[in-house]
């Protein structure tokens, strides 16, 4: 978990020291990678990310302001039910036990202030959706006490109950909705894991790309499009319903897809590299690609209708569209580049002080790539606490070298 040394490769540019003097916290907040975004109408929305960051806009994404929070944990997801009431969830990994702990925040004034909702046994969360002021659903990493990794609340997030499951889940993304009185979900997980919830039970499944488990990162659903999953190495799957038969979708662009959004019959995809968004206006039957003007990976997309959308990503990058994703405009961080890339090849040779000196004290925008056999969130947690602006797991296999080249080009 403490292994933070491999090879260091200078990428050119990206130094933070040339900017006007700022506090360490201001630097970390400004550069924090963003993991989720929600627009509740064409003008108002929120984005969340590392170091407890919450950003808000009231002009359609043209400008964003930092909203103070009482946490420095990673915030992985956000859900508002109206312009005032919302939740943000995430958590951290404890370095010695490698057990994760959830962090849940709640606001009743549009994010002007956030208050923690204490959680004692809930693991770190990656996805959340509230349906009203009391009922909500969330997903994260399963544990011995909650193997499904899927949770429901009926009291505004104060307490959560675990759904039953036939398999343990480590969920990276999810889509939730209500069907009558039942909560429905489709969940994207590590090593090809798929979760489908219909009521109080989560059913597990697995998907593969070229015979290897697909690393799934994002999920989406609408009545018109059915359910969709996307992930690394161009993995895209669809089914008519959460427990339906999955079909792989071939598209003209092969990328590591991290973000999915669906509105009525429209679907959008984005990821690594962030230079292109794929758009379908016919429920996924055909796709067109549209440049964003940025290369930094995009981690989440939110559309409030078929025209107005926002995508967010690493280094705090934000791009917006008002024509359904045909054209995109950089609003924040579009010109940011990495200064240092760390490639971690051996977890037994640790030099965390060097990373801290480079990223924190040296003020150089640093990306950490995990090429070790340790795929846990603990390495990413340690890297972020030592100042890394973004982290990636490289993975193995024949495409590792190609993926590394893609990362270097993106950053």
mmCIF file of C-alpha atoms in Angstrom:
data_model
loop_
_atom_site.group_PDB
_atom_site.id
_atom_site.type_symbol
_atom_site.label_atom_id
_atom_site.label_comp_id
_atom_site.label_asym_id
_atom_site.label_seq_id
_atom_site.Cartn_x
_atom_site.Cartn_y
_atom_site.Cartn_z
ATOM 1 C CA UNK A 1 0.000 0.000 0.000
ATOM 2 C CA UNK A 2 2.909 2.303 0.692
ATOM 3 C CA UNK A 3 4.717 1.325 -2.481
ATOM 4 C CA UNK A 4 5.079 4.566 -4.388
ATOM 5 C CA UNK A 5 8.218 4.273 -6.445
ATOM 6 C CA UNK A 6 8.780 2.967 -9.924
ATOM 7 C CA UNK A 7 10.067 5.096 -12.763
ATOM 8 C CA UNK A 8 9.674 8.850 -13.072
ATOM 9 C CA UNK A 9 9.121 10.302 -16.540
ATOM 10 C CA UNK A 10 9.061 14.027 -17.180
ATOM 11 C CA UNK A 11 6.241 15.048 -19.502
ATOM 12 C CA UNK A 12 7.003 18.726 -19.955
ATOM 13 C CA UNK A 13 5.003 21.687 -18.670
ATOM 14 C CA UNK A 14 2.472 21.353 -15.930
ATOM 15 C CA UNK A 15 4.517 22.843 -13.109
ATOM 16 C CA UNK A 16 2.405 24.544 -10.512
ATOM 17 C CA UNK A 17 5.219 26.541 -8.964
ATOM 18 C CA UNK A 18 5.039 29.184 -11.705
ATOM 19 C CA UNK A 19 1.537 30.186 -10.608
ATOM 20 C CA UNK A 20 0.938 32.902 -7.987
ATOM 21 C CA UNK A 21 1.647 31.610 -4.462
ATOM 22 C CA UNK A 22 -1.244 29.616 -3.019
ATOM 23 C CA UNK A 23 -1.718 27.516 0.085
ATOM 24 C CA UNK A 24 -1.228 23.765 -0.244
ATOM 25 C CA UNK A 25 -4.961 23.193 0.229
ATOM 26 C CA UNK A 26 -5.843 25.730 -2.476
ATOM 27 C CA UNK A 27 -3.473 23.972 -4.883
ATOM 28 C CA UNK A 28 -4.904 20.536 -4.125
ATOM 29 C CA UNK A 29 -8.484 21.768 -4.461
ATOM 30 C CA UNK A 30 -7.856 23.568 -7.740
ATOM 31 C CA UNK A 31 -6.192 20.521 -9.302
ATOM 32 C CA UNK A 32 -8.446 17.878 -7.720
ATOM 33 C CA UNK A 33 -9.752 15.265 -10.126
ATOM 34 C CA UNK A 34 -13.540 15.349 -10.439
ATOM 35 C CA UNK A 35 -15.478 12.065 -10.319
ATOM 36 C CA UNK A 36 -19.135 13.010 -10.673
ATOM 37 C CA UNK A 37 -21.375 15.843 -11.821
ATOM 38 C CA UNK A 38 -25.107 16.482 -11.684
ATOM 39 C CA UNK A 39 -27.048 19.228 -13.413
ATOM 40 C CA UNK A 40 -30.584 19.696 -12.090
ATOM 41 C CA UNK A 41 -31.515 22.159 -14.828
ATOM 42 C CA UNK A 42 -29.792 23.997 -17.666
ATOM 43 C CA UNK A 43 -28.082 26.408 -15.262
ATOM 44 C CA UNK A 44 -27.548 24.796 -11.853
ATOM 45 C CA UNK A 45 -25.313 21.886 -10.990
ATOM 46 C CA UNK A 46 -22.571 20.424 -8.781
ATOM 47 C CA UNK A 47 -19.317 18.523 -9.374
ATOM 48 C CA UNK A 48 -17.395 16.516 -6.751
ATOM 49 C CA UNK A 49 -13.955 14.962 -6.488
ATOM 50 C CA UNK A 50 -10.762 14.362 -4.566
ATOM 51 C CA UNK A 51 -9.786 16.138 -1.331
ATOM 52 C CA UNK A 52 -13.414 16.719 -0.375
ATOM 53 C CA UNK A 53 -13.976 19.058 -3.321
ATOM 54 C CA UNK A 54 -17.456 20.287 -4.233
ATOM 55 C CA UNK A 55 -17.890 22.817 -7.061
ATOM 56 C CA UNK A 56 -21.151 24.577 -7.943
ATOM 57 C CA UNK A 57 -22.417 26.491 -10.962
ATOM 58 C CA UNK A 58 -25.506 28.626 -11.521
ATOM 59 C CA UNK A 59 -24.777 29.736 -15.098
ATOM 60 C CA UNK A 60 -24.815 26.486 -17.028
ATOM 61 C CA UNK A 61 -21.229 25.538 -16.228
ATOM 62 C CA UNK A 62 -19.549 28.697 -17.479
ATOM 63 C CA UNK A 63 -18.191 29.448 -13.994
ATOM 64 C CA UNK A 64 -17.665 27.238 -10.948
ATOM 65 C CA UNK A 65 -17.127 28.137 -7.302
ATOM 66 C CA UNK A 66 -15.748 26.000 -4.490
ATOM 67 C CA UNK A 67 -18.196 25.080 -1.733
ATOM 68 C CA UNK A 68 -16.459 24.321 1.582
ATOM 69 C CA UNK A 69 -16.920 20.832 3.033
ATOM 70 C CA UNK A 70 -15.907 19.292 6.384
ATOM 71 C CA UNK A 71 -13.923 16.454 4.771
ATOM 72 C CA UNK A 72 -10.720 15.797 2.832
ATOM 73 C CA UNK A 73 -11.898 12.354 1.717
ATOM 74 C CA UNK A 74 -12.461 11.476 -1.910
ATOM 75 C CA UNK A 75 -16.033 12.304 -2.952
ATOM 76 C CA UNK A 76 -17.161 9.879 -5.624
ATOM 77 C CA UNK A 77 -20.792 10.784 -6.303
ATOM 78 C CA UNK A 78 -23.401 13.498 -5.785
ATOM 79 C CA UNK A 79 -27.215 13.521 -5.884
ATOM 80 C CA UNK A 80 -29.609 16.464 -5.569
ATOM 81 C CA UNK A 81 -33.386 16.127 -5.541
ATOM 82 C CA UNK A 82 -33.966 19.869 -5.976
ATOM 83 C CA UNK A 83 -31.991 23.115 -5.861
ATOM 84 C CA UNK A 84 -31.486 22.920 -2.084
ATOM 85 C CA UNK A 85 -31.437 19.306 -0.883
ATOM 86 C CA UNK A 86 -28.533 17.088 -1.844
ATOM 87 C CA UNK A 87 -26.040 14.432 -0.762
ATOM 88 C CA UNK A 88 -22.397 13.710 -1.592
ATOM 89 C CA UNK A 89 -20.774 10.356 -0.816
ATOM 90 C CA UNK A 90 -17.310 8.834 -0.892
ATOM 91 C CA UNK A 91 -14.844 7.679 1.706
ATOM 92 C CA UNK A 92 -11.289 6.569 2.383
ATOM 93 C CA UNK A 93 -9.192 3.433 2.819
ATOM 94 C CA UNK A 94 -7.458 2.776 6.125
ATOM 95 C CA UNK A 95 -3.776 2.105 5.282
ATOM 96 C CA UNK A 96 -3.054 -0.729 7.723
ATOM 97 C CA UNK A 97 -6.292 -2.718 7.612
ATOM 98 C CA UNK A 98 -7.140 -1.797 3.994
ATOM 99 C CA UNK A 99 -10.750 -1.501 5.119
ATOM 100 C CA UNK A 100 -12.744 1.356 3.647
ATOM 101 C CA UNK A 101 -15.006 3.775 5.496
ATOM 102 C CA UNK A 102 -17.859 5.741 3.990
ATOM 103 C CA UNK A 103 -18.263 9.486 4.072
ATOM 104 C CA UNK A 104 -21.766 10.927 3.586
ATOM 105 C CA UNK A 105 -22.480 14.669 3.415
ATOM 106 C CA UNK A 106 -25.868 16.394 3.284
ATOM 107 C CA UNK A 107 -26.921 19.935 2.419
ATOM 108 C CA UNK A 108 -30.264 21.680 2.757
ATOM 109 C CA UNK A 109 -29.208 25.023 1.260
ATOM 110 C CA UNK A 110 -27.833 24.188 -2.166
ATOM 111 C CA UNK A 111 -24.347 23.399 -0.895
ATOM 112 C CA UNK A 112 -23.605 26.679 0.864
ATOM 113 C CA UNK A 113 -22.929 24.434 3.848
ATOM 114 C CA UNK A 114 -22.466 20.671 4.084
ATOM 115 C CA UNK A 115 -22.892 18.593 7.221
ATOM 116 C CA UNK A 116 -21.545 15.066 7.774
ATOM 117 C CA UNK A 117 -24.018 12.232 8.276
ATOM 118 C CA UNK A 118 -22.132 9.851 10.624
ATOM 119 C CA UNK A 119 -21.611 6.308 9.342
ATOM 120 C CA UNK A 120 -20.059 3.556 11.473
ATOM 121 C CA UNK A 121 -20.052 0.423 9.327
ATOM 122 C CA UNK A 122 -20.756 1.603 5.773
ATOM 123 C CA UNK A 123 -17.848 1.020 3.317
ATOM 124 C CA UNK A 124 -16.629 3.703 0.912
ATOM 125 C CA UNK A 125 -19.255 4.564 -1.712
ATOM 126 C CA UNK A 126 -18.871 5.117 -5.457
ATOM 127 C CA UNK A 127 -22.450 5.793 -6.621
ATOM 128 C CA UNK A 128 -25.578 7.344 -5.120
ATOM 129 C CA UNK A 129 -29.080 8.368 -6.120
ATOM 130 C CA UNK A 130 -31.771 9.928 -3.940
ATOM 131 C CA UNK A 131 -35.358 9.814 -5.163
ATOM 132 C CA UNK A 132 -36.835 12.219 -2.584
ATOM 133 C CA UNK A 133 -35.938 13.672 0.816
ATOM 134 C CA UNK A 134 -35.845 10.230 2.457
ATOM 135 C CA UNK A 135 -35.373 7.402 -0.026
ATOM 136 C CA UNK A 136 -32.034 6.725 -1.661
ATOM 137 C CA UNK A 137 -29.662 4.030 -2.944
ATOM 138 C CA UNK A 138 -25.880 3.752 -2.985
ATOM 139 C CA UNK A 139 -23.163 1.307 -4.025
ATOM 140 C CA UNK A 140 -19.533 0.751 -3.141
ATOM 141 C CA UNK A 141 -17.115 -1.981 -2.140
ATOM 142 C CA UNK A 142 -18.667 -5.035 -0.530
ATOM 143 C CA UNK A 143 -17.416 -6.227 2.850
ATOM 144 C CA UNK A 144 -17.818 -9.235 5.131
ATOM 145 C CA UNK A 145 -20.767 -7.492 6.776
ATOM 146 C CA UNK A 146 -22.279 -6.221 3.514
ATOM 147 C CA UNK A 147 -21.121 -8.478 0.654
ATOM 148 C CA UNK A 148 -23.461 -7.029 -1.967
ATOM 149 C CA UNK A 149 -22.011 -3.521 -1.632
ATOM 150 C CA UNK A 150 -25.476 -2.081 -2.347
ATOM 151 C CA UNK A 151 -27.446 -0.102 0.225
ATOM 152 C CA UNK A 152 -30.859 1.541 0.647
ATOM 153 C CA UNK A 153 -31.977 4.288 3.024
ATOM 154 C CA UNK A 154 -35.443 5.474 4.060
ATOM 155 C CA UNK A 155 -34.362 8.250 6.433
ATOM 156 C CA UNK A 156 -32.298 10.615 4.307
ATOM 157 C CA UNK A 157 -29.029 8.724 4.655
ATOM 158 C CA UNK A 158 -28.871 8.469 8.446
ATOM 159 C CA UNK A 159 -29.092 4.677 8.321
ATOM 160 C CA UNK A 160 -28.656 2.170 5.505
ATOM 161 C CA UNK A 161 -29.682 -1.426 5.004
ATOM 162 C CA UNK A 162 -27.777 -3.863 2.824
ATOM 163 C CA UNK A 163 -29.356 -5.675 -0.102
ATOM 164 C CA UNK A 164 -28.943 -9.432 -0.256
ATOM 165 C CA UNK A 165 -26.693 -10.903 -2.917
ATOM 166 C CA UNK A 166 -25.414 -14.150 -4.381
ATOM 167 C CA UNK A 167 -21.944 -12.602 -4.875
ATOM 168 C CA UNK A 168 -19.622 -9.984 -3.395
ATOM 169 C CA UNK A 169 -19.388 -6.707 -5.299
ATOM 170 C CA UNK A 170 -16.712 -4.050 -5.777
ATOM 171 C CA UNK A 171 -18.762 -1.488 -7.679
ATOM 172 C CA UNK A 172 -17.211 1.392 -9.635
ATOM 173 C CA UNK A 173 -20.437 2.901 -10.956
ATOM 174 C CA UNK A 174 -24.179 2.415 -10.999
ATOM 175 C CA UNK A 175 -27.550 3.674 -12.171
ATOM 176 C CA UNK A 176 -30.603 3.597 -9.875
ATOM 177 C CA UNK A 177 -34.289 4.201 -10.524
ATOM 178 C CA UNK A 178 -37.698 3.381 -9.078
ATOM 179 C CA UNK A 179 -40.202 1.002 -10.629
ATOM 180 C CA UNK A 180 -43.387 1.264 -8.636
ATOM 181 C CA UNK A 181 -42.347 0.577 -5.056
ATOM 182 C CA UNK A 182 -39.145 -1.230 -6.004
ATOM 183 C CA UNK A 183 -35.649 0.184 -6.334
ATOM 184 C CA UNK A 184 -33.923 -0.949 -9.527
ATOM 185 C CA UNK A 185 -30.201 -0.802 -10.288
ATOM 186 C CA UNK A 186 -27.535 -1.809 -12.768
ATOM 187 C CA UNK A 187 -23.979 -1.840 -11.385
ATOM 188 C CA UNK A 188 -20.548 -1.786 -13.044
ATOM 189 C CA UNK A 189 -17.703 -3.508 -11.222
ATOM 190 C CA UNK A 190 -14.136 -4.714 -11.240
ATOM 191 C CA UNK A 191 -13.013 -7.854 -13.106
ATOM 192 C CA UNK A 192 -16.136 -8.002 -15.215
ATOM 193 C CA UNK A 193 -18.604 -7.944 -12.332
ATOM 194 C CA UNK A 194 -22.157 -6.874 -13.145
ATOM 195 C CA UNK A 195 -24.870 -6.312 -10.572
ATOM 196 C CA UNK A 196 -28.597 -6.176 -11.222
ATOM 197 C CA UNK A 197 -30.979 -5.185 -8.444
ATOM 198 C CA UNK A 198 -34.725 -5.585 -8.668
ATOM 199 C CA UNK A 199 -36.159 -4.952 -5.228
ATOM 200 C CA UNK A 200 -34.170 -6.319 -2.267
ATOM 201 C CA UNK A 201 -31.781 -8.715 -4.021
ATOM 202 C CA UNK A 202 -28.643 -8.130 -6.110
ATOM 203 C CA UNK A 203 -27.917 -10.721 -8.795
ATOM 204 C CA UNK A 204 -24.332 -11.096 -9.936
ATOM 205 C CA UNK A 205 -23.066 -11.720 -13.458
ATOM 206 C CA UNK A 206 -19.790 -11.273 -15.355
ATOM 207 C CA UNK A 207 -18.781 -9.918 -18.759
ATOM 208 C CA UNK A 208 -15.592 -10.308 -20.783
ATOM 209 C CA UNK A 209 -13.745 -8.597 -23.636
ATOM 210 C CA UNK A 210 -11.631 -10.875 -25.830
ATOM 211 C CA UNK A 211 -11.798 -13.598 -23.222
ATOM 212 C CA UNK A 212 -10.629 -11.367 -20.368
ATOM 213 C CA UNK A 213 -12.842 -9.933 -17.595
ATOM 214 C CA UNK A 214 -13.945 -6.418 -18.535
ATOM 215 C CA UNK A 215 -13.075 -3.624 -16.088
ATOM 216 C CA UNK A 216 -16.457 -1.896 -15.948
ATOM 217 C CA UNK A 217 -16.629 1.701 -14.748
ATOM 218 C CA UNK A 218 -19.982 3.275 -15.664
ATOM 219 C CA UNK A 219 -23.680 2.451 -16.007
ATOM 220 C CA UNK A 220 -26.771 4.185 -17.385
ATOM 221 C CA UNK A 221 -30.465 3.479 -17.944
ATOM 222 C CA UNK A 222 -33.592 5.002 -19.447
ATOM 223 C CA UNK A 223 -36.877 3.322 -20.467
ATOM 224 C CA UNK A 224 -36.109 4.175 -24.087
ATOM 225 C CA UNK A 225 -32.506 2.884 -24.178
ATOM 226 C CA UNK A 226 -32.522 0.034 -21.657
ATOM 227 C CA UNK A 227 -29.417 -0.537 -19.532
ATOM 228 C CA UNK A 228 -25.836 0.215 -20.579
ATOM 229 C CA UNK A 229 -22.407 -0.573 -19.147
ATOM 230 C CA UNK A 230 -19.004 0.721 -20.248
ATOM 231 C CA UNK A 231 -15.391 0.330 -19.165
ATOM 232 C CA UNK A 232 -11.751 -0.134 -20.109
ATOM 233 C CA UNK A 233 -10.441 -1.281 -23.488
ATOM 234 C CA UNK A 234 -13.567 -0.238 -25.356
ATOM 235 C CA UNK A 235 -15.950 -2.383 -23.310
ATOM 236 C CA UNK A 236 -19.587 -1.448 -24.007
ATOM 237 C CA UNK A 237 -22.561 -3.696 -23.246
ATOM 238 C CA UNK A 238 -26.317 -3.256 -23.335
ATOM 239 C CA UNK A 239 -29.407 -5.202 -22.263
ATOM 240 C CA UNK A 240 -33.144 -4.457 -22.333
ATOM 241 C CA UNK A 241 -33.400 -4.768 -18.534
ATOM 242 C CA UNK A 242 -31.052 -5.214 -15.530
ATOM 243 C CA UNK A 243 -31.518 -8.992 -15.509
ATOM 244 C CA UNK A 244 -31.692 -9.323 -19.299
ATOM 245 C CA UNK A 245 -29.241 -10.863 -21.750
ATOM 246 C CA UNK A 246 -26.142 -8.687 -22.328
ATOM 247 C CA UNK A 247 -24.915 -7.846 -25.812
ATOM 248 C CA UNK A 248 -21.532 -6.308 -26.614
ATOM 249 C CA UNK A 249 -21.645 -3.127 -28.715
ATOM 250 C CA UNK A 250 -18.905 -2.357 -31.249
ATOM 251 C CA UNK A 251 -18.241 1.344 -31.869
ATOM 252 C CA UNK A 252 -15.840 3.304 -34.106
ATOM 253 C CA UNK A 253 -13.647 4.548 -31.227
ATOM 254 C CA UNK A 254 -11.765 2.273 -28.831
ATOM 255 C CA UNK A 255 -11.145 3.975 -25.500
ATOM 256 C CA UNK A 256 -11.299 3.391 -21.769
ATOM 257 C CA UNK A 257 -14.886 4.474 -21.195
ATOM 258 C CA UNK A 258 -15.427 6.008 -17.758
ATOM 259 C CA UNK A 259 -18.596 8.028 -18.207
ATOM 260 C CA UNK A 260 -22.066 7.165 -19.470
ATOM 261 C CA UNK A 261 -25.220 9.267 -19.635
ATOM 262 C CA UNK A 262 -28.624 8.565 -21.132
ATOM 263 C CA UNK A 263 -31.618 10.854 -21.639
ATOM 264 C CA UNK A 264 -34.689 9.476 -23.346
ATOM 265 C CA UNK A 265 -33.296 7.986 -26.588
ATOM 266 C CA UNK A 266 -29.910 9.719 -26.393
ATOM 267 C CA UNK A 267 -26.681 8.211 -25.001
ATOM 268 C CA UNK A 268 -23.230 9.775 -24.458
ATOM 269 C CA UNK A 269 -19.865 8.188 -23.628
ATOM 270 C CA UNK A 270 -16.512 9.659 -22.567
ATOM 271 C CA UNK A 271 -13.305 8.528 -20.910
ATOM 272 C CA UNK A 272 -9.595 8.148 -21.613
ATOM 273 C CA UNK A 273 -8.542 9.984 -23.666
ATOM 274 C CA UNK A 274 -10.938 12.850 -23.030
ATOM 275 C CA UNK A 275 -10.489 14.269 -26.517
ATOM 276 C CA UNK A 276 -13.703 12.744 -27.871
ATOM 277 C CA UNK A 277 -17.286 12.144 -26.751
ATOM 278 C CA UNK A 278 -19.394 9.534 -28.532
ATOM 279 C CA UNK A 279 -23.059 10.382 -29.040
ATOM 280 C CA UNK A 280 -26.054 8.320 -30.113
ATOM 281 C CA UNK A 281 -29.429 9.884 -30.897
ATOM 282 C CA UNK A 282 -31.157 6.577 -31.683
ATOM 283 C CA UNK A 283 -30.787 4.537 -28.512
ATOM 284 C CA UNK A 284 -27.337 3.185 -29.377
ATOM 285 C CA UNK A 285 -28.063 1.924 -32.895
ATOM 286 C CA UNK A 286 -25.499 4.344 -34.388
ATOM 287 C CA UNK A 287 -22.781 6.597 -32.971
ATOM 288 C CA UNK A 288 -21.001 9.795 -33.946
ATOM 289 C CA UNK A 289 -17.787 11.141 -32.419
ATOM 290 C CA UNK A 290 -17.284 14.752 -31.380
ATOM 291 C CA UNK A 291 -14.051 16.470 -30.250
ATOM 292 C CA UNK A 292 -13.972 18.130 -26.842
ATOM 293 C CA UNK A 293 -10.858 20.249 -27.194
ATOM 294 C CA UNK A 294 -9.212 18.609 -24.149
ATOM 295 C CA UNK A 295 -7.161 15.427 -23.818
ATOM 296 C CA UNK A 296 -7.374 14.909 -20.065
ATOM 297 C CA UNK A 297 -9.532 11.889 -19.105
ATOM 298 C CA UNK A 298 -13.220 12.627 -18.497
ATOM 299 C CA UNK A 299 -14.826 10.756 -15.599
ATOM 300 C CA UNK A 300 -18.513 11.738 -15.608
ATOM 301 C CA UNK A 301 -21.200 13.329 -17.797
ATOM 302 C CA UNK A 302 -24.535 14.862 -16.854
ATOM 303 C CA UNK A 303 -27.236 15.985 -19.293
ATOM 304 C CA UNK A 304 -30.367 17.682 -18.027
ATOM 305 C CA UNK A 305 -32.074 17.287 -21.409
ATOM 306 C CA UNK A 306 -31.063 16.289 -24.929
ATOM 307 C CA UNK A 307 -29.061 19.513 -25.414
ATOM 308 C CA UNK A 308 -27.452 20.805 -22.214
ATOM 309 C CA UNK A 309 -24.611 18.766 -20.731
ATOM 310 C CA UNK A 310 -21.443 18.957 -18.622
ATOM 311 C CA UNK A 311 -18.489 16.561 -18.473
ATOM 312 C CA UNK A 312 -15.816 16.592 -15.749
ATOM 313 C CA UNK A 313 -12.467 14.864 -15.338
ATOM 314 C CA UNK A 314 -8.941 14.740 -14.016
ATOM 315 C CA UNK A 315 -7.105 17.929 -12.997
ATOM 316 C CA UNK A 316 -10.515 19.521 -12.385
ATOM 317 C CA UNK A 317 -11.272 19.756 -16.111
ATOM 318 C CA UNK A 318 -14.842 20.792 -17.046
ATOM 319 C CA UNK A 319 -16.362 21.038 -20.547
ATOM 320 C CA UNK A 320 -19.913 21.975 -21.513
ATOM 321 C CA UNK A 321 -22.258 21.653 -24.483
ATOM 322 C CA UNK A 322 -25.595 23.229 -25.391
ATOM 323 C CA UNK A 323 -26.200 21.364 -28.657
ATOM 324 C CA UNK A 324 -26.455 17.778 -27.459
ATOM 325 C CA UNK A 325 -22.710 17.070 -27.476
ATOM 326 C CA UNK A 326 -22.014 18.012 -31.084
ATOM 327 C CA UNK A 327 -19.654 20.765 -29.894
ATOM 328 C CA UNK A 328 -17.923 21.217 -26.545
ATOM 329 C CA UNK A 329 -16.408 24.216 -24.804
ATOM 330 C CA UNK A 330 -13.667 24.067 -22.190
ATOM 331 C CA UNK A 331 -14.729 25.896 -19.021
ATOM 332 C CA UNK A 332 -12.101 24.892 -16.473
ATOM 333 C CA UNK A 333 -8.607 23.396 -16.580
ATOM 334 C CA UNK A 334 -8.573 22.566 -20.272
ATOM 335 C CA UNK A 335 -4.949 23.673 -20.707
ATOM 336 C CA UNK A 336 -3.592 21.785 -17.696
ATOM 337 C CA UNK A 337 -0.878 19.224 -18.343
ATOM 338 C CA UNK A 338 1.074 16.901 -16.097
ATOM 339 C CA UNK A 339 4.632 17.664 -15.159
ATOM 340 C CA UNK A 340 5.587 14.218 -13.841
ATOM 341 C CA UNK A 341 4.381 10.680 -14.521
ATOM 342 C CA UNK A 342 5.229 8.042 -11.898
ATOM 343 C CA UNK A 343 5.142 4.421 -13.051
ATOM 344 C CA UNK A 344 4.926 2.106 -10.031
ATOM 345 C CA UNK A 345 6.421 -1.248 -10.969
ATOM 346 C CA UNK A 346 7.420 -2.752 -7.609
ATOM 347 C CA UNK A 347 5.373 -2.194 -4.474
ATOM 348 C CA UNK A 348 8.248 -3.347 -2.260
ATOM 349 C CA UNK A 349 10.469 -0.401 -3.260
ATOM 350 C CA UNK A 350 8.743 2.537 -1.640
ATOM 351 C CA UNK A 351 9.888 6.150 -1.579
ATOM 352 C CA UNK A 352 6.807 8.116 -0.501
ATOM 353 C CA UNK A 353 9.013 10.989 0.640
ATOM 354 C CA UNK A 354 10.158 11.509 -2.957
ATOM 355 C CA UNK A 355 6.583 11.670 -4.238
ATOM 356 C CA UNK A 356 5.667 14.103 -1.471
ATOM 357 C CA UNK A 357 8.720 16.224 -2.294
ATOM 358 C CA UNK A 358 7.871 16.229 -5.987
ATOM 359 C CA UNK A 359 4.098 16.730 -5.820
ATOM 360 C CA UNK A 360 3.479 18.567 -2.561
ATOM 361 C CA UNK A 361 6.649 20.493 -1.782
ATOM 362 C CA UNK A 362 7.758 20.837 -5.412
ATOM 363 C CA UNK A 363 4.316 21.858 -6.651
ATOM 364 C CA UNK A 364 4.526 19.691 -9.782
ATOM 365 C CA UNK A 365 1.330 18.234 -11.200
ATOM 366 C CA UNK A 366 1.916 14.486 -10.852
ATOM 367 C CA UNK A 367 0.138 11.433 -12.279
ATOM 368 C CA UNK A 368 0.739 8.025 -10.629
ATOM 369 C CA UNK A 369 0.298 4.877 -12.735
ATOM 370 C CA UNK A 370 0.024 1.596 -10.817
ATOM 371 C CA UNK A 371 1.678 -1.221 -12.787
ATOM 372 C CA UNK A 372 2.074 -3.508 -9.749
ATOM 373 C CA UNK A 373 0.013 -6.564 -8.873
ATOM 374 C CA UNK A 374 -1.739 -4.592 -6.114
ATOM 375 C CA UNK A 375 -5.021 -3.380 -7.624
ATOM 376 C CA UNK A 376 -6.517 -2.195 -4.325
ATOM 377 C CA UNK A 377 -7.712 1.335 -3.718
ATOM 378 C CA UNK A 378 -5.072 1.644 -0.997
ATOM 379 C CA UNK A 379 -2.293 2.579 -3.424
ATOM 380 C CA UNK A 380 -4.448 5.272 -5.006
ATOM 381 C CA UNK A 381 -5.389 6.576 -1.561
ATOM 382 C CA UNK A 382 -1.745 6.852 -0.499
ATOM 383 C CA UNK A 383 -0.746 8.540 -3.754
ATOM 384 C CA UNK A 384 -3.475 11.178 -3.456
ATOM 385 C CA UNK A 385 -2.556 11.931 0.137
ATOM 386 C CA UNK A 386 1.027 12.497 -0.983
ATOM 387 C CA UNK A 387 -0.099 15.018 -3.586
ATOM 388 C CA UNK A 388 -0.780 13.058 -6.784
ATOM 389 C CA UNK A 389 -3.280 14.892 -8.987
ATOM 390 C CA UNK A 390 -4.496 11.674 -10.643
ATOM 391 C CA UNK A 391 -3.945 7.919 -10.379
ATOM 392 C CA UNK A 392 -4.441 5.031 -12.800
ATOM 393 C CA UNK A 393 -4.144 1.259 -12.729
ATOM 394 C CA UNK A 394 -2.266 0.168 -15.832
ATOM 395 C CA UNK A 395 -3.222 -3.488 -15.823
ATOM 396 C CA UNK A 396 -1.317 -6.269 -17.528
ATOM 397 C CA UNK A 397 -1.538 -8.149 -20.777
ATOM 398 C CA UNK A 398 -0.467 -7.345 -24.292
ATOM 399 C CA UNK A 399 -2.086 -3.897 -24.317
ATOM 400 C CA UNK A 400 -0.268 -2.499 -21.259
ATOM 401 C CA UNK A 401 2.358 -0.709 -23.353
ATOM 402 C CA UNK A 402 -0.289 0.775 -25.651
ATOM 403 C CA UNK A 403 -2.335 1.975 -22.682
ATOM 404 C CA UNK A 404 0.738 3.602 -21.173
ATOM 405 C CA UNK A 405 1.312 5.507 -24.427
ATOM 406 C CA UNK A 406 -2.326 6.628 -24.338
ATOM 407 C CA UNK A 407 -1.888 7.906 -20.785
ATOM 408 C CA UNK A 408 1.244 9.851 -21.669
ATOM 409 C CA UNK A 409 -0.507 11.444 -24.654
ATOM 410 C CA UNK A 410 -3.623 12.294 -22.595
ATOM 411 C CA UNK A 411 -1.705 14.045 -19.849
#
